[in-house]
Coordinates of C-alpha atoms and ligand atoms in Angstrom, one line a residue:
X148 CA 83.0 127.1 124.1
X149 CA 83.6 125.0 121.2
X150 CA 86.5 123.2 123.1
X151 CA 84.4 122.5 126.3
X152 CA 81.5 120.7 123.8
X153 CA 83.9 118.3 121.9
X154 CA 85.5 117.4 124.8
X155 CA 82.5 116.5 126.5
X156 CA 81.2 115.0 123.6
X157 CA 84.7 112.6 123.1
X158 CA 84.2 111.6 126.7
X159 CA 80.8 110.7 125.6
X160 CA 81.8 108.5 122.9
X161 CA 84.3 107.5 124.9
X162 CA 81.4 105.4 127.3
X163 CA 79.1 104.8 124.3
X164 CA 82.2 103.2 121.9
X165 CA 84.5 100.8 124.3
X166 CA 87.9 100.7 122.8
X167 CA 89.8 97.5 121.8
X168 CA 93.3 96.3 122.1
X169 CA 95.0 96.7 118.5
X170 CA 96.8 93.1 119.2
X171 CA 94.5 90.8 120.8
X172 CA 91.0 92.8 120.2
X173 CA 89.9 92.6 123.8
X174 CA 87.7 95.6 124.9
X175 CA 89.8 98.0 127.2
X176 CA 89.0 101.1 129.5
X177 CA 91.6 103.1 127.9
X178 CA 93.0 103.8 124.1
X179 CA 96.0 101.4 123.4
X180 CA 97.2 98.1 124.4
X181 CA 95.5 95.6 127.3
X182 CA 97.6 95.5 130.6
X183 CA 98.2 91.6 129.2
X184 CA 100.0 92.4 125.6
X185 CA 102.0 95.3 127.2
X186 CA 103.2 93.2 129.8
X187 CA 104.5 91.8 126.6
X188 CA 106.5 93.8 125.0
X189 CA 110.4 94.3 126.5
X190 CA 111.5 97.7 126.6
X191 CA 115.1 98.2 126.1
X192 CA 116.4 100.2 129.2
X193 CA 119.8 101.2 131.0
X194 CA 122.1 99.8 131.5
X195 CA 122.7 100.1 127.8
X196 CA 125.7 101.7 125.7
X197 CA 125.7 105.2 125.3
X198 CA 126.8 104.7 121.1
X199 CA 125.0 101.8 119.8
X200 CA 122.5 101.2 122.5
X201 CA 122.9 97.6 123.2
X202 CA 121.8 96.5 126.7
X203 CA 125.3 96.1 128.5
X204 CA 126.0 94.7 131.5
X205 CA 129.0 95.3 134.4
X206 CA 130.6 97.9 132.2
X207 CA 134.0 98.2 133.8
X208 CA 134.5 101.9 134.2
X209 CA 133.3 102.7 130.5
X210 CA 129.7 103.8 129.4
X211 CA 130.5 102.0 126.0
X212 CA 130.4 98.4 125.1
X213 CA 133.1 96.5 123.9
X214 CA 132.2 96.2 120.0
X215 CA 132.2 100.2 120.4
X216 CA 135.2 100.6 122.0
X217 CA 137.4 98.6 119.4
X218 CA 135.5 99.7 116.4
X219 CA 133.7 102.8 116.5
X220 CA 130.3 102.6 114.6
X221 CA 129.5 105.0 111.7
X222 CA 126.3 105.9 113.6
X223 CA 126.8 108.7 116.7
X224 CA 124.3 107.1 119.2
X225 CA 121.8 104.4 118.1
X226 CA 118.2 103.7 120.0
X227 CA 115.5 101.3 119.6
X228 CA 112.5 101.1 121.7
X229 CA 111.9 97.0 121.9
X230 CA 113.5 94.1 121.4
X231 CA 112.0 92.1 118.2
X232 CA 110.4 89.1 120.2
X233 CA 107.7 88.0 119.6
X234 CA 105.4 90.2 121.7
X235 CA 106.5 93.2 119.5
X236 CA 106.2 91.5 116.7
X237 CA 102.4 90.7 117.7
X238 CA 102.8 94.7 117.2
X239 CA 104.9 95.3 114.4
X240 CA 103.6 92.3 112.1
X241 CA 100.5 93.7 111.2
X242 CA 101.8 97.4 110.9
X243 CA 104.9 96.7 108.8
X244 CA 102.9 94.0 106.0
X245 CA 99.4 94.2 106.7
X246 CA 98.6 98.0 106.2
X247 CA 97.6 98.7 109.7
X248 CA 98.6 102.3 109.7
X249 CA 95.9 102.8 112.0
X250 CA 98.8 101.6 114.7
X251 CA 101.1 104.4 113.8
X252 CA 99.9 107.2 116.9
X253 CA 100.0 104.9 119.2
X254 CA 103.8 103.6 118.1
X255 CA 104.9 107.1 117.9
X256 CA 103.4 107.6 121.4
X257 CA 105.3 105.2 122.5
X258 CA 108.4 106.0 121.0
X259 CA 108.2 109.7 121.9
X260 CA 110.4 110.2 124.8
X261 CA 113.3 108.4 123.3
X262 CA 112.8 110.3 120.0
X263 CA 112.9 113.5 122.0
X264 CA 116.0 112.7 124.1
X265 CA 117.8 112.1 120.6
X266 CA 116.7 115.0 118.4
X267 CA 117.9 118.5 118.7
X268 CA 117.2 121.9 116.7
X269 CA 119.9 120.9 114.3
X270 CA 118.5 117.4 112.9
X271 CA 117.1 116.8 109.7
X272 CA 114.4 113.5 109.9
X273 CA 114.3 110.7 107.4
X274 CA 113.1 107.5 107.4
X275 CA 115.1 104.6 106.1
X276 CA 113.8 104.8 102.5
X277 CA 112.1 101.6 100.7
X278 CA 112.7 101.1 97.1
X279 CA 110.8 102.0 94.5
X280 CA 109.4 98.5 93.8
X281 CA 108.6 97.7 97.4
X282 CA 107.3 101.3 98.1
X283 CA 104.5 100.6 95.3
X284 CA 103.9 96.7 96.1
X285 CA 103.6 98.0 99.5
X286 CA 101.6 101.8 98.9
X287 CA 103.5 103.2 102.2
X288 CA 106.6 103.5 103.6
X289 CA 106.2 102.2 107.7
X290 CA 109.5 104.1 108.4
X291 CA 108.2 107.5 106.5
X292 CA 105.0 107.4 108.7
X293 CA 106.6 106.7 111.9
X294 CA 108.4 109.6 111.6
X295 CA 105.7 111.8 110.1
X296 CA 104.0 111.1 113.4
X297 CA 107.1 111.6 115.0
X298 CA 107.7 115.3 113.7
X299 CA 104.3 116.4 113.9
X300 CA 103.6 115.4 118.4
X301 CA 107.1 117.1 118.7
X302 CA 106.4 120.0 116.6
X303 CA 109.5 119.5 114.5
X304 CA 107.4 118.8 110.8
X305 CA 109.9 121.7 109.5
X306 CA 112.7 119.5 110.2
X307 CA 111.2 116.0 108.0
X308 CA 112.2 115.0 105.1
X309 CA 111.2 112.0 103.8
X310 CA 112.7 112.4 99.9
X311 CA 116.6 113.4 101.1
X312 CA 117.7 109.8 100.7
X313 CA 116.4 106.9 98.5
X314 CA 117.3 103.5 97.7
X315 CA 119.4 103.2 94.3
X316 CA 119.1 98.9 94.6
X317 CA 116.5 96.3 95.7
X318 CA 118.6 94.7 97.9
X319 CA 117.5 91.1 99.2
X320 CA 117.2 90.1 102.8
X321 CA 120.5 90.0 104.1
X322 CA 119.9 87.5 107.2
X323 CA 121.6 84.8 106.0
X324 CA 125.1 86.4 104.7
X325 CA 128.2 86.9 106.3
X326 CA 129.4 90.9 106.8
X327 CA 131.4 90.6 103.9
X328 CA 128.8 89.5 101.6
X329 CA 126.3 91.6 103.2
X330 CA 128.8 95.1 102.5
X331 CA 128.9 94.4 98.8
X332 CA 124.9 93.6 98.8
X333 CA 124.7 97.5 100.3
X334 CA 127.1 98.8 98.6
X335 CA 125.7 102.1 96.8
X336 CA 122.3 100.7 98.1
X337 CA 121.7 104.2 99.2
X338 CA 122.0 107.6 97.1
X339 CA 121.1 111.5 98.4
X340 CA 118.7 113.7 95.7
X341 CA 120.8 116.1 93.9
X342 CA 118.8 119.1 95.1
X343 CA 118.7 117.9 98.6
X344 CA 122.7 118.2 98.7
X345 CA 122.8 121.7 99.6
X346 CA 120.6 121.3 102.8
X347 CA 122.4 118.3 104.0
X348 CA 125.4 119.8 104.4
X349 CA 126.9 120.7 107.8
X350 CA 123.7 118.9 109.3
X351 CA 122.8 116.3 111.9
X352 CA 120.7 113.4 110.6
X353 CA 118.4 111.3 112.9
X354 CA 117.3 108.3 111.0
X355 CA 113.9 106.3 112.0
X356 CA 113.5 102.8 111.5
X357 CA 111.1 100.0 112.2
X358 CA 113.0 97.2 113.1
X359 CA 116.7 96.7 113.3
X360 CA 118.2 93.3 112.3
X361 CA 121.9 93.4 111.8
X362 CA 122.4 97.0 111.9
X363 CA 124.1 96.7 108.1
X364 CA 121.9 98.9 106.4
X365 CA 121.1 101.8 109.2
X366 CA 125.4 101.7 108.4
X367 CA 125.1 102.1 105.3
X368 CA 122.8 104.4 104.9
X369 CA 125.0 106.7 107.9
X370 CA 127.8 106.3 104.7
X371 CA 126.0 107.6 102.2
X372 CA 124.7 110.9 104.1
X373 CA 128.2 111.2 105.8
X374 CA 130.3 111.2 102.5
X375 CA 127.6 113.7 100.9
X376 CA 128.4 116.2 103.8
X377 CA 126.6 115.5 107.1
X378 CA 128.3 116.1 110.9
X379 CA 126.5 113.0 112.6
X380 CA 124.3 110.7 111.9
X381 CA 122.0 108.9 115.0
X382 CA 119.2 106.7 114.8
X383 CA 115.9 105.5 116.4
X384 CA 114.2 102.6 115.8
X385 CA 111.1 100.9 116.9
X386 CA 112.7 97.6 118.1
X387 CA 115.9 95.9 117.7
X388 CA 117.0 92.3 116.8
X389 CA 119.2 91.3 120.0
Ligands
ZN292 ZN1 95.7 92.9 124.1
ZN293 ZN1 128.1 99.7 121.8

């Protein structure tokens, strides 16, 4: 009875309160973005490699891309959602540095399906972790709630852990360095919680992340859990740097 009421009453609201597009703040028929800032956004679709997730193109017999083939990455299978153009970052800007957490629903909506193709019964959840200094400057982790969100639509809040790993080093931005330079930067950026070490072990690790640049950290991070006893390590992130 109850049920029938609020939903009658949301659909009431629903005519009295329009809604508004979170990017461009135009009033919509519908909760989410205007038909003009999805068309937007660029969703990363096949043909892509099957490890790291990279759109590929006349793959020559082999579902992997060439990077892949001659170098295996650390990571098992990587997945992002977007490229980082600029019409996700219209998106991502304002939830990453300008606390609009109210955008996280609707990001994990969107990055359900993907996020359920990846995860099994035998994953463990964690974001990619800020450090300590940035976690307070900023008052919330983007990655921690994206996957909070994440856990809770697919029912799998039992399988989050946001604490496992943490950041030993503020490392800087590492844009402008070359992949030597950028190893030693991460280098032991990355460290596993002492108590945590006992459920880690012998388990799969999906990693959420907001926006992949160079792929360096997501790496290093994969290290870290591997050494301390993990089977595979895969990752999803919001959008990707192509
Ligand atoms: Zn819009
Ligand atoms: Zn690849």
């Amino acid at each position: 009875m109850f049920g029938k009421y609020i939903s009658h009453s949301s659909r009431l609201l629903n005519r009295v309160l329009p809604h508004h597009c979170p990017i461009c703040d135009c009033e919509t028929s519908h909760y989410g973005l205007c038909a003009a800032c999805w068309s937007g956004l660029s969703f990363i679709t096949a043909p892509i490699c099957l490890r790291c997730g990279r759109p590929v193109f006349g793959t020559a017999g082999t579902d992997l891309c060439v990077p892949c083939l001659q170098d295996p990455p650390l990571l098992q299978t990587q997945r992002a959602l977007l490229r980082y153009d600029e019409g996700s970052k219209a998106l991502i800007l304002p939830f990453k540095h300008a606390s609009r957490l109210d955008l996280t629903p609707l990001l994990a909506q969107m990055m359900l399906a993907r996020f359920q193709e990846l995860v099994s019964d035998e994953h463990l959840i964690i974001p990619v972790p800020l450090h300590i200094t940035r976690r307070l400057y900023r008052s919330y982790n983007q990655s921690a709630e994206l996957a909070r969100h994440l856990c809770t639509l697919s029912d799998r809040r039992g399988q989050f852990d946001p604490l496992m790993c943490y950041r030993r080093k503020a490392t800087r931005p590492l844009g402008k360095h070359n992949a030597k330079v950028r190893a030693k930067i991460l280098k032991g950026a990355f460290a596993i919680r002492p108590k945590r070490l006992s459920k880690l072990k012998g388990r799969k690790i999906l990693i959420i992340d907001d926006v992949r640049t160079t792929g360096y950290t997501t790496t290093e991070m994969a290290r870290t859990l591997l050494q301390a006893g993990a089977t595979q390590v895969d990752s999803l992130t919001l959008a990707r740097i192509l």
